[in-house]
Coordinates of N, CA and C in Angstrom, one line a residue:
M1 N 9.3 10.0 -18.7 CA 8.7 8.7 -17.2 C 9.8 9.5 -16.2
Y2 N 9.1 9.6 -14.9 CA 9.2 10.2 -13.6 C 9.9 8.8 -12.6
V3 N 10.6 8.9 -12.0 CA 10.9 8.0 -11.0 C 10.2 8.8 -9.7
D4 N 9.0 7.7 -9.2 CA 8.9 8.3 -7.9 C 10.0 8.6 -6.8
P5 N 9.3 9.7 -6.1 CA 10.6 9.9 -4.9 C 10.2 9.3 -4.0
P6 N 10.9 8.9 -2.7 CA 10.9 8.1 -1.8 C 9.9 8.7 -0.5
A7 N 9.0 7.7 -0.9 CA 7.2 7.5 0.3 C 7.3 8.1 1.9
P8 N 7.0 9.0 2.6 CA 6.8 8.8 3.8 C 6.7 7.7 4.5
K9 N 7.3 7.4 5.6 CA 7.7 5.6 6.1 C 6.3 5.7 7.3
P10 N 5.3 5.1 7.3 CA 4.4 4.5 8.4 C 5.2 4.4 9.4
K11 N 4.8 4.4 10.7 CA 5.0 4.3 12.1 C 5.1 2.5 11.6
G12 N 6.1 1.6 12.0 CA 6.2 0.7 12.6 C 5.7 -0.3 13.9
P13 N 5.4 -1.4 13.9 CA 4.6 -2.0 14.6 C 5.1 -2.0 16.3
H14 N 6.7 -1.9 16.1 CA 7.7 -2.3 17.0 C 8.8 -1.1 17.1
E15 N 8.2 0.0 16.1 CA 9.6 1.1 16.4 C 9.4 2.3 17.4
T16 N 10.4 2.2 17.9 CA 10.6 3.1 19.2 C 11.1 4.8 18.7
P17 N 10.6 5.6 19.7 CA 11.3 6.5 19.6 C 12.6 6.9 19.5
P18 N 13.4 7.9 19.1 CA 14.9 8.1 18.9 C 15.3 8.6 20.3
I19 N 16.4 8.2 20.7 CA 17.1 8.4 22.3 C 18.1 9.0 22.1
N20 N 18.0 10.2 22.1 CA 19.7 10.8 22.2 C 19.6 11.6 23.3
T21 N 20.5 11.6 23.8 CA 20.6 12.5 25.0 C 21.8 13.7 24.5
T22 N 21.8 15.1 24.7 CA 22.5 16.1 24.4 C 23.8 16.4 25.2
G23 N 23.1 15.9 26.4 CA 24.2 15.9 27.7 C 23.7 15.8 28.8
P24 N 24.2 16.0 29.8 CA 23.4 15.5 31.2 C 22.0 16.3 31.9
L25 N 22.2 17.5 31.5 CA 20.7 17.9 31.4 C 19.8 17.2 30.7
E26 N 19.8 16.8 29.9 CA 19.1 16.2 29.5 C 18.4 14.8 29.9
D27 N 17.2 14.7 30.2 CA 16.1 13.4 30.9 C 16.2 12.5 29.8
P28 N 16.5 11.4 30.1 CA 16.7 10.1 29.1 C 15.0 9.9 29.1
Q29 N 14.7 9.8 30.3 CA 13.1 9.4 30.4 C 12.1 9.9 29.5
R30 N 12.7 11.0 28.7 CA 11.6 12.0 28.0 C 10.3 10.9 27.5
A31 N 9.4 11.5 27.2 CA 8.6 11.0 26.7 C 8.5 11.3 24.9
W32 N 8.0 10.7 23.9 CA 8.0 11.2 22.6 C 6.7 10.5 22.0
R33 N 6.1 11.4 20.8 CA 4.6 10.6 20.6 C 5.2 10.6 18.9
F34 N 4.6 9.8 17.9 CA 4.5 9.6 16.6 C 3.8 11.3 16.1
N35 N 4.7 11.8 15.4 CA 4.1 13.7 14.7 C 3.0 13.3 13.9
P36 N 1.9 14.0 14.7 CA 0.3 13.6 13.8 C 0.4 14.4 12.4
D37 N 1.4 15.4 12.0 CA 1.7 16.4 10.9 C 1.9 15.3 9.6
Y38 N 3.4 14.3 10.2 CA 3.9 13.1 9.3 C 3.1 12.1 9.3
E39 N 2.1 11.8 10.4 CA 1.0 10.6 9.9 C 0.4 11.1 8.6
R40 N 0.2 12.4 8.8 CA -1.1 13.1 7.6 C -0.5 12.9 6.3
L41 N 1.0 13.4 6.5 CA 1.5 13.0 4.9 C 1.4 11.5 4.8
V42 N 1.9 10.4 5.4 CA 1.6 9.3 5.0 C 0.5 9.0 4.4
V43 N -0.8 9.1 5.2 CA -2.2 8.9 4.6 C -2.3 9.9 3.5
A44 N -1.6 10.7 3.2 CA -2.0 11.8 1.8 C -1.3 10.7 1.3
W45 N -0.2 10.4 1.0 CA 0.6 9.6 0.1 C -0.6 8.0 -0.7
Q46 N -0.7 7.4 1.0 CA -1.5 6.4 0.6 C -2.5 6.4 0.1
T47 N -3.6 7.3 -0.2 CA -4.5 8.0 -0.2 C -4.5 8.5 -2.0
V48 N -3.3 8.8 -2.5 CA -2.8 10.0 -3.8 C -2.4 8.7 -4.4
K49 N -1.2 7.9 -4.1 CA -0.5 7.4 -5.1 C -1.3 5.7 -5.4
P50 N -2.5 5.6 -5.0 CA -3.2 4.8 -6.0 C -4.1 4.9 -6.5
Q51 N -4.9 6.2 -6.8 CA -5.6 6.7 -7.4 C -4.7 7.4 -9.0
L52 N -3.4 8.2 -8.6 CA -2.5 8.5 -9.7 C -2.5 7.1 -10.4
D53 N -1.9 6.1 -9.7 CA -1.7 4.6 -10.4 C -2.7 4.6 -11.6
E54 N -4.2 4.5 -10.9 CA -5.4 3.9 -11.8 C -5.4 4.6 -13.2
L55 N -5.3 6.2 -12.6 CA -5.3 6.9 -13.8 C -4.4 6.9 -14.5
R56 N -3.0 6.5 -14.3 CA -2.1 6.1 -15.4 C -2.8 5.0 -16.4
T57 N -3.0 3.9 -15.7 CA -3.3 2.6 -16.2 C -4.4 2.7 -17.2
V58 N -5.5 3.4 -16.7 CA -6.5 4.1 -17.5 C -5.8 4.4 -18.9
L59 N -5.2 5.8 -18.7 CA -4.5 5.9 -20.0 C -3.9 5.4 -21.1
D60 N -2.8 4.6 -20.0 CA -2.1 4.1 -20.7 C -2.8 2.6 -21.8
K61 N -4.2 2.2 -21.0 CA -5.1 0.9 -21.8 C -5.5 2.0 -22.8
A62 N -6.1 3.1 -22.8 CA -6.6 3.9 -23.7 C -5.6 4.2 -25.1
Y63 N -4.5 4.7 -24.6 CA -3.4 5.0 -25.8 C -3.1 3.5 -26.3
Q64 N -2.9 2.7 -25.8 CA -3.1 1.2 -26.5 C -3.8 0.8 -27.2
L65 N -4.9 1.2 -27.2 CA -5.9 1.0 -28.0 C -6.0 1.7 -29.5
A66 N -5.6 3.5 -28.7 CA -5.9 4.2 -29.7 C -4.6 3.9 -30.9
T67 N -3.9 3.7 -30.5 CA -2.8 3.5 -31.7 C -2.5 2.2 -32.1
S68 N -3.7 1.3 -32.0 CA -3.8 0.0 -32.7 C -4.1 0.3 -33.9
P69 N -3.9 -0.3 -34.8 CA -4.1 0.1 -36.6 C -6.0 -0.4 -36.3
Q70 N -6.1 -1.5 -35.6 CA -7.6 -1.8 -35.6 C -8.7 -1.0 -35.0
T71 N -8.2 0.1 -34.7 CA -9.2 1.1 -34.0 C -9.5 1.8 -34.8
W72 N -8.7 2.7 -35.3 CA -8.8 4.0 -36.3 C -8.4 3.2 -37.9
D73 N -9.4 4.1 -38.4 CA -9.5 4.1 -39.8 C -9.7 5.1 -40.7
A74 N -9.4 6.1 -39.8 CA -9.6 7.6 -40.4 C -8.5 8.6 -39.7
P75 N -8.2 9.7 -40.8 CA -6.8 10.2 -40.0 C -7.5 11.1 -38.6
V76 N -8.5 11.2 -38.4 CA -8.5 11.9 -37.2 C -8.5 11.4 -36.3
G77 N -8.1 9.8 -36.6 CA -7.7 9.7 -35.5 C -6.1 9.8 -34.8
K78 N -5.4 10.0 -35.7 CA -4.1 10.5 -35.0 C -4.2 11.8 -34.2
R79 N -5.2 12.7 -34.1 CA -5.9 13.8 -33.4 C -5.8 13.2 -31.7
Y80 N -6.4 12.3 -31.9 CA -7.1 11.4 -30.7 C -5.7 10.9 -30.3
V81 N -5.1 10.1 -30.8 CA -4.1 9.7 -30.3 C -3.2 10.8 -29.5
E82 N -2.8 12.0 -30.1 CA -1.8 13.2 -29.7 C -2.8 13.7 -28.5
D83 N -3.7 13.8 -28.5 CA -4.5 13.7 -27.6 C -4.5 13.1 -26.0
I84 N -4.3 11.6 -26.2 CA -4.1 11.0 -25.4 C -2.9 10.9 -24.9
R85 N -1.9 11.4 -25.7 CA -0.6 11.2 -25.5 C 0.1 12.7 -24.4
E86 N -0.9 13.8 -24.8 CA -0.6 14.6 -24.1 C -1.0 14.5 -22.7
W87 N -2.3 13.9 -22.5 CA -2.9 13.6 -21.8 C -2.3 12.7 -20.5
R88 N -1.2 12.0 -20.9 CA -0.4 10.9 -20.4 C 0.9 11.7 -20.0
N89 N 1.3 12.8 -21.0 CA 2.4 13.4 -20.4 C 1.9 14.5 -19.5
R90 N 0.8 15.1 -19.1 CA 0.1 15.9 -18.1 C -0.3 15.1 -16.8
L91 N -0.5 13.8 -17.1 CA -0.5 13.4 -15.6 C 0.9 12.9 -15.3
A92 N 2.0 12.5 -15.7 CA 3.1 11.9 -15.4 C 3.5 13.0 -14.7
L93 N 3.3 14.4 -15.2 CA 3.8 15.7 -14.5 C 3.3 15.9 -13.1
Y94 N 1.7 16.0 -13.1 CA 1.2 15.9 -12.0 C 1.3 15.4 -11.1
R95 N 1.5 13.8 -11.6 CA 2.2 12.9 -10.4 C 3.3 13.3 -9.8
H96 N 4.1 13.5 -10.6 CA 5.8 13.3 -10.0 C 5.5 14.9 -9.0
A97 N 4.7 16.1 -9.7 CA 4.7 17.1 -8.5 C 4.2 16.7 -7.2
V98 N 2.8 16.2 -7.5 CA 1.8 15.8 -6.2 C 3.1 15.0 -5.1
L99 N 3.6 13.7 -5.9 CA 4.4 13.0 -4.8 C 5.8 13.8 -4.3
T100 N 6.1 14.3 -5.1 CA 7.5 15.1 -4.5 C 7.1 16.6 -3.6
T101 N 6.1 16.8 -4.0 CA 5.6 17.9 -2.9 C 5.5 17.2 -1.2
I102 N 4.8 16.0 -1.6 CA 4.6 14.7 -0.4 C 5.8 14.7 0.2
S103 N 6.9 14.1 -0.3 CA 8.0 13.5 0.1 C 9.1 14.7 0.5
D104 N 9.4 15.4 -0.3 CA 9.8 16.8 0.4 C 9.1 17.5 1.7
E105 N 7.9 17.4 1.6 CA 7.0 17.7 3.2 C 7.5 16.9 4.2
A106 N 8.0 15.6 4.0 CA 7.9 14.6 5.0 C 9.8 14.9 5.6
A107 N 10.1 15.1 4.6 CA 11.5 15.1 4.5 C 11.8 16.2 5.7
D108 N 11.0 17.2 5.6 CA 11.0 18.4 6.0 C 10.1 18.3 7.8
T109 N 9.8 17.4 8.0 CA 9.0 17.3 9.1 C 9.2 16.1 9.8
P110 N 9.7 16.7 11.4 CA 10.4 15.2 11.7 C 9.0 14.0 12.6
R111 N 9.8 13.0 12.6 CA 8.6 11.8 12.2 C 8.0 12.0 14.1
W112 N 9.1 11.9 14.8 CA 8.9 11.9 16.4 C 9.2 13.4 17.1
L113 N 7.9 13.7 18.2 CA 7.8 14.8 18.9 C 8.1 14.4 20.3
P114 N 9.1 15.5 20.9 CA 9.0 15.1 22.3 C 7.4 15.8 22.8
T115 N 7.4 15.1 24.4 CA 5.9 15.3 24.5 C 6.2 16.7 25.8
T116 N 5.7 17.5 26.5 CA 5.6 18.2 27.6 C 6.3 17.5 28.9
A117 N 5.6 16.3 29.0 CA 5.6 15.6 30.3 C 7.0 14.8 30.0
N118 N 7.9 14.8 31.1 CA 9.3 14.2 31.1 C 8.7 12.4 31.6
A119 N 7.9 12.1 31.3 CA 7.8 10.6 32.4 C 7.2 10.1 30.8
P120 N 7.1 8.9 30.9 CA 6.4 8.0 29.8 C 5.0 7.9 30.0
H121 N 4.2 7.6 29.0 CA 2.9 7.6 29.2 C 2.3 6.2 29.3
A122 N 1.8 5.3 29.7 CA 1.0 4.7 29.6 C 0.4 4.1 28.1
Y123 N -0.3 5.3 27.5 CA -1.1 4.8 26.6 C -0.5 6.3 25.6
P124 N -0.8 5.9 24.2 CA 0.4 6.7 23.4 C -0.7 7.7 23.4
S125 N 0.0 9.0 23.0 CA -0.8 10.3 22.7 C -1.3 10.5 21.3

């Protein structure tokens, strides 16, 4: 079983952009916008994770039913249990790969981007 990597954080309702002036020539009034690429990663995580959770739940239920002594009364049942176990293992690997890819990409993507204008905007872009 794998532990899920950290999820990309969605923009909070009162979150403000970073204010970091690197020197006297840096304009402290620089406008920032939330990175749309980062937002897509947040949406991808929020879309994929519930689906992966549902698949895991369904396979776990099928595995529990298959391993029950009341379900199988023939030797062929062991083969089906092994198949379901393999599907669960593959799903765990797939889940870990997908979520890790999204998490790693989010870690490498800046949350905020400076806009080309040096004045704050009345409406977020």
